[in-house]
């Protein structure tokens, strides 16, 4: 059974607070500015993302967002909601099924699917949707804190 959660009051869940079936989601608007800023940050200036005249002649018949931009929205959920602050990415698989376009709303769903308590690692199903259409999916492995460190005062 899936149980949707919000950000933990501390900013992140520790290992003992996680269980299989926990999930979190976030919806992000894909804008012209996000695509341009991602191109700047990643140094990926492929014209299929930035040049409408070029992109119109491709199989996509217009500009599409970088696939890894949508994947970065998943990273935002992992880093800020589930598991949240203190979690560290170990690995990520990704499959892209459909392109994302300017003005699409991408809904990211992250779900705990397996826990390895000895290594403090958690496997997360990562899915992205535009409407009801699955646009990407994969599995992330993240290391999570075992305990909270007391705040410095």
PDB file of C-alpha atoms in Angstrom:
ATOM      1  CA  UNK A   1       0.000   0.000   0.000  1.00  0.00           C
ATOM      2  CA  UNK A   2       1.342   3.429  -0.956  1.00  0.00           C
ATOM      3  CA  UNK A   3       1.439   6.088   1.768  1.00  0.00           C
ATOM      4  CA  UNK A   4       2.119   9.631   0.552  1.00  0.00           C
ATOM      5  CA  UNK A   5       4.210  11.752   2.877  1.00  0.00           C
ATOM      6  CA  UNK A   6       5.358  15.350   3.007  1.00  0.00           C
ATOM      7  CA  UNK A   7       8.718  16.733   4.035  1.00  0.00           C
ATOM      8  CA  UNK A   8       9.788  15.627   7.506  1.00  0.00           C
ATOM      9  CA  UNK A   9       9.843  18.516  10.021  1.00  0.00           C
ATOM     10  CA  UNK A  10      13.631  18.068  10.343  1.00  0.00           C
ATOM     11  CA  UNK A  11      14.034  18.238   6.551  1.00  0.00           C
ATOM     12  CA  UNK A  12      14.768  14.536   6.085  1.00  0.00           C
ATOM     13  CA  UNK A  13      13.725  11.061   7.157  1.00  0.00           C
ATOM     14  CA  UNK A  14      16.228   8.788   8.873  1.00  0.00           C
ATOM     15  CA  UNK A  15      16.488   5.067   8.139  1.00  0.00           C
ATOM     16  CA  UNK A  16      14.242   3.974  11.020  1.00  0.00           C
ATOM     17  CA  UNK A  17      11.444   6.271   9.836  1.00  0.00           C
ATOM     18  CA  UNK A  18      11.303   4.824   6.325  1.00  0.00           C
ATOM     19  CA  UNK A  19       9.333   1.811   5.125  1.00  0.00           C
ATOM     20  CA  UNK A  20       8.432   0.175   1.839  1.00  0.00           C
ATOM     21  CA  UNK A  21       5.416   1.928   0.321  1.00  0.00           C
ATOM     22  CA  UNK A  22       6.233   5.458   1.461  1.00  0.00           C
ATOM     23  CA  UNK A  23       5.907   7.890  -1.439  1.00  0.00           C
ATOM     24  CA  UNK A  24       6.213  11.582  -2.201  1.00  0.00           C
ATOM     25  CA  UNK A  25       5.372  13.684  -5.204  1.00  0.00           C
ATOM     26  CA  UNK A  26       6.070  17.098  -6.657  1.00  0.00           C
ATOM     27  CA  UNK A  27       4.741  18.827  -9.766  1.00  0.00           C
ATOM     28  CA  UNK A  28       7.014  21.160 -11.718  1.00  0.00           C
ATOM     29  CA  UNK A  29       6.117  23.496 -14.584  1.00  0.00           C
ATOM     30  CA  UNK A  30       8.555  23.178 -17.501  1.00  0.00           C
ATOM     31  CA  UNK A  31       9.235  26.685 -18.724  1.00  0.00           C
ATOM     32  CA  UNK A  32      11.418  28.300 -21.322  1.00  0.00           C
ATOM     33  CA  UNK A  33      13.546  29.698 -18.493  1.00  0.00           C
ATOM     34  CA  UNK A  34      14.047  26.279 -16.859  1.00  0.00           C
ATOM     35  CA  UNK A  35      15.205  24.791 -20.158  1.00  0.00           C
ATOM     36  CA  UNK A  36      17.585  27.682 -20.823  1.00  0.00           C
ATOM     37  CA  UNK A  37      18.984  27.581 -17.275  1.00  0.00           C
ATOM     38  CA  UNK A  38      19.435  23.809 -17.470  1.00  0.00           C
ATOM     39  CA  UNK A  39      21.301  24.203 -20.771  1.00  0.00           C
ATOM     40  CA  UNK A  40      23.568  26.753 -19.079  1.00  0.00           C
ATOM     41  CA  UNK A  41      24.127  24.561 -16.004  1.00  0.00           C
ATOM     42  CA  UNK A  42      24.746  21.350 -17.962  1.00  0.00           C
ATOM     43  CA  UNK A  43      26.491  22.888 -20.976  1.00  0.00           C
ATOM     44  CA  UNK A  44      24.046  20.928 -23.181  1.00  0.00           C
ATOM     45  CA  UNK A  45      23.062  23.303 -25.971  1.00  0.00           C
ATOM     46  CA  UNK A  46      21.580  20.676 -28.299  1.00  0.00           C
ATOM     47  CA  UNK A  47      19.357  22.688 -30.675  1.00  0.00           C
ATOM     48  CA  UNK A  48      16.483  20.227 -30.218  1.00  0.00           C
ATOM     49  CA  UNK A  49      16.059  21.932 -26.825  1.00  0.00           C
ATOM     50  CA  UNK A  50      16.789  25.539 -27.791  1.00  0.00           C
ATOM     51  CA  UNK A  51      16.176  26.193 -31.498  1.00  0.00           C
ATOM     52  CA  UNK A  52      12.575  25.931 -32.714  1.00  0.00           C
ATOM     53  CA  UNK A  53      13.515  26.019 -36.419  1.00  0.00           C
ATOM     54  CA  UNK A  54      15.957  23.135 -35.959  1.00  0.00           C
ATOM     55  CA  UNK A  55      13.631  21.167 -33.658  1.00  0.00           C
ATOM     56  CA  UNK A  56      10.692  21.540 -36.058  1.00  0.00           C
ATOM     57  CA  UNK A  57      12.600  19.414 -38.591  1.00  0.00           C
ATOM     58  CA  UNK A  58      13.200  16.550 -36.137  1.00  0.00           C
ATOM     59  CA  UNK A  59      10.995  13.567 -35.300  1.00  0.00           C
ATOM     60  CA  UNK A  60       9.678  15.598 -32.327  1.00  0.00           C
ATOM     61  CA  UNK A  61       8.297  18.360 -34.603  1.00  0.00           C
ATOM     62  CA  UNK A  62       9.296  21.008 -32.091  1.00  0.00           C
ATOM     63  CA  UNK A  63      11.442  21.747 -29.087  1.00  0.00           C
ATOM     64  CA  UNK A  64      11.614  19.315 -26.194  1.00  0.00           C
ATOM     65  CA  UNK A  65      13.071  19.642 -22.709  1.00  0.00           C
ATOM     66  CA  UNK A  66      16.281  17.885 -21.759  1.00  0.00           C
ATOM     67  CA  UNK A  67      15.499  14.416 -20.411  1.00  0.00           C
ATOM     68  CA  UNK A  68      17.851  15.005 -17.529  1.00  0.00           C
ATOM     69  CA  UNK A  69      15.937  18.162 -16.606  1.00  0.00           C
ATOM     70  CA  UNK A  70      12.931  15.969 -15.809  1.00  0.00           C
ATOM     71  CA  UNK A  71      15.243  13.569 -13.972  1.00  0.00           C
ATOM     72  CA  UNK A  72      16.540  16.509 -11.939  1.00  0.00           C
ATOM     73  CA  UNK A  73      12.987  17.078 -10.696  1.00  0.00           C
ATOM     74  CA  UNK A  74      13.207  13.548  -9.252  1.00  0.00           C
ATOM     75  CA  UNK A  75      16.450  14.506  -7.567  1.00  0.00           C
ATOM     76  CA  UNK A  76      14.623  17.448  -5.991  1.00  0.00           C
ATOM     77  CA  UNK A  77      12.064  15.105  -4.406  1.00  0.00           C
ATOM     78  CA  UNK A  78      14.776  12.709  -3.183  1.00  0.00           C
ATOM     79  CA  UNK A  79      16.875  15.539  -1.754  1.00  0.00           C
ATOM     80  CA  UNK A  80      14.116  17.576  -0.131  1.00  0.00           C
ATOM     81  CA  UNK A  81      11.140  15.297   0.643  1.00  0.00           C
ATOM     82  CA  UNK A  82      11.760  11.534   0.520  1.00  0.00           C
ATOM     83  CA  UNK A  83      14.128  10.621   2.039  1.00  0.00           C
ATOM     84  CA  UNK A  84      15.100  14.309   2.102  1.00  0.00           C
ATOM     85  CA  UNK A  85      17.988  16.199   3.639  1.00  0.00           C
ATOM     86  CA  UNK A  86      21.061  14.057   4.265  1.00  0.00           C
ATOM     87  CA  UNK A  87      20.279  11.439   1.616  1.00  0.00           C
ATOM     88  CA  UNK A  88      23.052  10.768  -0.893  1.00  0.00           C
ATOM     89  CA  UNK A  89      22.555   9.352  -4.404  1.00  0.00           C
ATOM     90  CA  UNK A  90      24.461   6.109  -5.074  1.00  0.00           C
ATOM     91  CA  UNK A  91      22.966   5.192  -8.458  1.00  0.00           C
ATOM     92  CA  UNK A  92      20.056   5.862 -10.803  1.00  0.00           C
ATOM     93  CA  UNK A  93      18.613   4.019 -13.780  1.00  0.00           C
ATOM     94  CA  UNK A  94      16.377   5.926 -16.181  1.00  0.00           C
ATOM     95  CA  UNK A  95      14.221   5.176 -19.178  1.00  0.00           C
ATOM     96  CA  UNK A  96      12.602   7.986 -21.146  1.00  0.00           C
ATOM     97  CA  UNK A  97       9.300   7.112 -22.848  1.00  0.00           C
ATOM     98  CA  UNK A  98       7.896  10.404 -24.157  1.00  0.00           C
ATOM     99  CA  UNK A  99       9.276  13.905 -24.659  1.00  0.00           C
ATOM    100  CA  UNK A 100       8.461  16.796 -22.356  1.00  0.00           C
ATOM    101  CA  UNK A 101       7.617  20.138 -23.938  1.00  0.00           C
ATOM    102  CA  UNK A 102       7.549  23.762 -22.829  1.00  0.00           C
ATOM    103  CA  UNK A 103       4.529  24.417 -20.567  1.00  0.00           C
ATOM    104  CA  UNK A 104       4.104  20.751 -19.598  1.00  0.00           C
ATOM    105  CA  UNK A 105       3.514  20.050 -15.931  1.00  0.00           C
ATOM    106  CA  UNK A 106       5.748  17.148 -14.853  1.00  0.00           C
ATOM    107  CA  UNK A 107       4.568  15.202 -11.808  1.00  0.00           C
ATOM    108  CA  UNK A 108       7.322  13.229 -10.124  1.00  0.00           C
ATOM    109  CA  UNK A 109       6.473  10.302  -7.851  1.00  0.00           C
ATOM    110  CA  UNK A 110       9.166   8.699  -5.683  1.00  0.00           C
ATOM    111  CA  UNK A 111       8.279   5.464  -3.847  1.00  0.00           C
ATOM    112  CA  UNK A 112      10.343   3.376  -1.405  1.00  0.00           C
ATOM    113  CA  UNK A 113      10.482  -0.145  -2.892  1.00  0.00           C
ATOM    114  CA  UNK A 114      13.280  -1.817  -0.918  1.00  0.00           C
ATOM    115  CA  UNK A 115      15.382  -1.171   2.161  1.00  0.00           C
ATOM    116  CA  UNK A 116      18.849  -2.498   3.003  1.00  0.00           C
ATOM    117  CA  UNK A 117      19.193  -1.690   6.692  1.00  0.00           C
ATOM    118  CA  UNK A 118      22.753  -3.030   7.045  1.00  0.00           C
ATOM    119  CA  UNK A 119      24.095  -0.557   4.470  1.00  0.00           C
ATOM    120  CA  UNK A 120      21.516   2.209   5.183  1.00  0.00           C
ATOM    121  CA  UNK A 121      20.548   2.137   1.504  1.00  0.00           C
ATOM    122  CA  UNK A 122      17.059   2.521   0.125  1.00  0.00           C
ATOM    123  CA  UNK A 123      15.801   1.710  -3.380  1.00  0.00           C
ATOM    124  CA  UNK A 124      13.316   4.185  -4.808  1.00  0.00           C
ATOM    125  CA  UNK A 125      11.026   3.807  -7.818  1.00  0.00           C
ATOM    126  CA  UNK A 126      11.195   7.111  -9.701  1.00  0.00           C
ATOM    127  CA  UNK A 127       8.391   7.988 -12.099  1.00  0.00           C
ATOM    128  CA  UNK A 128       7.578  11.104 -14.086  1.00  0.00           C
ATOM    129  CA  UNK A 129       4.189  11.848 -15.614  1.00  0.00           C
ATOM    130  CA  UNK A 130       2.699  14.484 -17.877  1.00  0.00           C
ATOM    131  CA  UNK A 131      -1.006  14.121 -17.234  1.00  0.00           C
ATOM    132  CA  UNK A 132      -1.533  10.367 -16.924  1.00  0.00           C
ATOM    133  CA  UNK A 133       1.255   9.563 -19.411  1.00  0.00           C
ATOM    134  CA  UNK A 134       4.408   7.972 -17.962  1.00  0.00           C
ATOM    135  CA  UNK A 135       7.243   9.972 -19.513  1.00  0.00           C
ATOM    136  CA  UNK A 136      10.151   8.415 -17.591  1.00  0.00           C
ATOM    137  CA  UNK A 137      10.905   5.868 -14.919  1.00  0.00           C
ATOM    138  CA  UNK A 138      13.775   4.192 -13.163  1.00  0.00           C
ATOM    139  CA  UNK A 139      15.221   3.106  -9.839  1.00  0.00           C
ATOM    140  CA  UNK A 140      17.461   5.132  -7.564  1.00  0.00           C
ATOM    141  CA  UNK A 141      19.618   3.814  -4.746  1.00  0.00           C
ATOM    142  CA  UNK A 142      20.305   6.331  -2.003  1.00  0.00           C
ATOM    143  CA  UNK A 143      22.122   6.196   1.293  1.00  0.00           C
ATOM    144  CA  UNK A 144      20.148   7.682   4.181  1.00  0.00           C
ATOM    145  CA  UNK A 145      21.258   8.852   7.614  1.00  0.00           C
ATOM    146  CA  UNK A 146      20.796   6.421  10.488  1.00  0.00           C
ATOM    147  CA  UNK A 147      20.290   9.215  13.026  1.00  0.00           C
ATOM    148  CA  UNK A 148      19.963  12.948  13.237  1.00  0.00           C
ATOM    149  CA  UNK A 149      22.926  14.955  14.383  1.00  0.00           C
ATOM    150  CA  UNK A 150      22.107  17.452  17.114  1.00  0.00           C
ATOM    151  CA  UNK A 151      22.075  21.010  15.833  1.00  0.00           C
ATOM    152  CA  UNK A 152      25.027  23.206  16.784  1.00  0.00           C
ATOM    153  CA  UNK A 153      24.003  25.921  19.195  1.00  0.00           C
TER     154      UNK A 153
END
